[in-house]
Amino acid sequence: MSQPANLRLILSDHNIQKLALPSGIPVTVEELHSIVQATFGIPLDFCLHFKDADFGNKFFSLVSTTCIVDKDTIKVVYIDAPPTVTLTLTDVDSSSASIPDFSPLTFDDGCSSASSHDTLPVSPRPMTEIPAQRSKGWPAEFLIPRFSANTEILLQSGNEKFSCSGNVFGTNDLISLLPDILGNLAETIFEYTAYPSSANLSQVAGALVKKHPCLKEPGSFNGCYGWIQRLKYKMNNFRCKHRGTGCPEIVVNSLKRKASHEQTPAKNVKKAKKAEVNYLPPHPQGETSESLEKEREELLSEVMKKDNGQVVAGKMAKTFSLRRQEVIYEAPAIRDFMQRWPALFDARQINDEFKSITTVSLEATFMAKLDQCTQKLMGVVSSRGGASGARIRQIKDMLLEHNTIEMRREVAIRCLVVYLGEKEEDLFKEYCDNEEFETSFESHVMKIAIVGDRSTPGSDHWMATIVMEGTKCLIEKDIPRSCALLMGIIYALNISYCKKLKYTFEVFQKLFLGLDGLRCSAKVIGLKNTIF
């Protein structure tokens, strides 16, 4: 099962894809399920079926990956199918049917507007409601919204003139259109983030002039520099208007919440910096900090009960906004936070918290991307010479001792750290026994401590402990999984990356998890272009 494999995957009747498995067919069905979900971005719950040749190529539920081999066919079967809407038509007696009275609009002589009696009331456009929790991150391709009917007509006419003569709108022509264009764009941007980056605004401006070329700016080097500046100031004004509605991620940066010596607009602005979608969401409708605090207190007793995972998960999801406010507003020490939220420091809850923050599945995405690029990554790192090359060759020799999927993943991560010019010792620390670990773990700020003897294949006499700020956060038996969960803890507690491993964590975030992958350092961009 260690050989690379390819499977024929039926996503729907009209969508059949090839699933590449560089590390071979996974050991468990759950792992294969996660790879399929992460690779093809399937949002719905589903199970897998396989085609059995012994029964005339009929599909059966996949309960073990030993049932399939290279080039077999598997099928995605959705568990919760979309609801079906049924329309029932009945005969209606024409004599009893109610026919609405459409009276023609009457106009006064010489006047182009309808009389007050016949004019339909037009309600003002309401301000965008604050989303309780965003369900999607920044899109790879920003879709320009539809503007008002009058604006669309003028833009269509302008686009036709541009295609014929190359003429664009002048400044005077834009004056009447700017409020509608910028207002709609600001509302659409706010659906993804309250604080768009310069790259985000540049993407929006580029999409705008691409869809409506009559809005290009002849004097701009890219045709949309002025639109970027307009959007920047519009988002500032848009946030000011929303501050009064109580949006937490905007209110947190209001001057009255800052210390007297820090009351400047640009001082200590708290905003998403690692592509967090729900950085500081509002409380669920009908809930307050006091009611959620009671839920937290109940959670402390629920977490002590056995086989109570479903209840704990429900209360953790309900109190998500309260935790985020504590993390962002107070930045508590990890030791103190563990006492208030012990349920969070569990692998399942770290995965759920990460998905609530980013809308991305943590372990499934991380492992799928790591497996996808492992073969090319090992080819790239093997080209290194000198001391780095010698260390990479030593790491690769680990495969000769234990050639398992977990070991292949670990070797790829360790080689990646060395290839990026950083030190393994800054991420991993190995101890011979627990006594040695207990005497020194409090000095670690961010580390994965490996305690015990790993020389014997299949030995259980070792463990990997994630240590943050001198506190033991999580214990695992899988090094690659520990790396993924470390990323989850960093996001859950809004912790900055270790400077000594900035490139490693950048690869974890932007290449393995696909978060903010458009903005990478030169070193990571070069690696990305090589292995993907």
Phi, psi and omega in degrees: 000358181277348179284146177303146183221158175230137179237146174273117187248122177264107178277324176200181182298332184244015182220100180240125185237166174258127179257112180270131179237088184301330182263012180089176180290129182301162182285324185243157177293325180299320180292319177296320178301316180295321180294316178298315182297317182287322183292319185253005175059048182276116183278338185271160177284138183209167172233170184247138173243154177233153181271120182259116181292336181291341181240042176066037179059036174275154181270138177229157178297135180274112181250347178207139180287352175289348180281348184236153178227182181303135177071017172282170181250130173236160186226138175273123179242114183286134182280314179257094180287149178301142182296147180261132179259124181248128177257129178250121182259134178234151178289139180238131178291123184299332181287332181261355182291142180267120181254120181295150182264106179261096179276136181294147177288139179253142182239142174286154179299131176074010181238138183265359182254155180285156178292160184297334182287328187256355184284129177286136180292137179245114181279144179296150182290121184286156176291146181304132178289148179286121180291133179298321178200123181291145184252359182209149178271185181299131186284153175294327177232116183281126180265123179288128181289167176276133181270186180296161184301318181295317179295318180297321179296315180294321179292321178297317178296319179295322179294323178294319178295323181295319181293334181272312187240350181081009180283141178244167179294138174274175182299317181295327180291333185277340188305315183283341183267337186303313182303318182289316182295308183292324180296315179294320179295319180297319179295320179292319178298319183295337176295337180257320182198148177274339182234077179293144178280172177299323178294322178297312181295324177296322178295318180295314181297320178296320178293326180295309182287339175287319179285323181235081184298343178291350180266003179296154180250113184301326183276358183269145183292333178240006177082359183215016182299319179297324178293325177298316180293320179298316180295325179298311180289327179295319179294325175299313179293323181296320178293322178299319179293323182281345180299326180288344179275354176088020179295115188302319184289349174260318181298328182299337181258009178290151185297326183291343179267002179258156177296157185300327181274000180238019186276067171230145186305324186266007184270123175051053178284126180264116179204166181298128181239351181233040176065031174291129179277315177250075184289313181213075185285157174286166178293153175302154182302132179087357181252151176233172177299324181292315181293324179287331176294324175295322176297321179296319179295322176293327181296328180298325178277326181294326183289342179277346182276151179277150176051046183238028186297324183292318179294317179298316180299321179295317180288326177295319179295322182292326184263015182303315182295326178294318178297317181297323178293321177297316183295315185282314183288315191257338183046061185290159173293148184298322180300317179291321182293325178296326179290325179278327184230065181296333182293336182293329188272062177221144185304316181296317182289328176296319176297316180294319181296318179297319180293324177295326182281319189244347187067015181248138175286121189294289187294319182298315181292314182301310183290322180296315179292322178296315178295324182296323186256000186301314184297313179291324180298317180294327176292323180290313184292335181291344181280351181290143176245189177068206182295323179296317179297321179296318180293323178296321178294325177295319180295318181295334178294341177299331180294331181293335181273315183223091181268079177241167181296324178294319180291322178298319178294316180296316179299319179298319180292315180297317178296322178300316180301313181294318181299325181281003177082020180245175187253135176300324184298339178282344178251317182246140175226123184257138179234145181287322182213171184291329180297317178296321180295317183295334182276349186226354187293336183292347179274352183274135177270317180206106187205152168252108183268125180254113188246125175116182183265122180250009185288333182272125180301133177075009182290141177257009184270044175205164179207156176244123183244126175277120182246126178230126178052043179070019181236132177283115186263321188202143179242130182225169176242021185218116184293311179300320178296325177297323178295319179294316181292330174299318175298321179297319179293321179300316179290318183297327183254007177054051183261143177284153178291151173293128184297329181288345181236031187297324180286322178298313180291330176295320177294316178304313185286308193270334180258314183279328181253351175066031181256117180060041184288350180282339181248102181230157173291163182301322181294318182286325177299317178298319178293319181299316181293339183272320189259351179239000000 
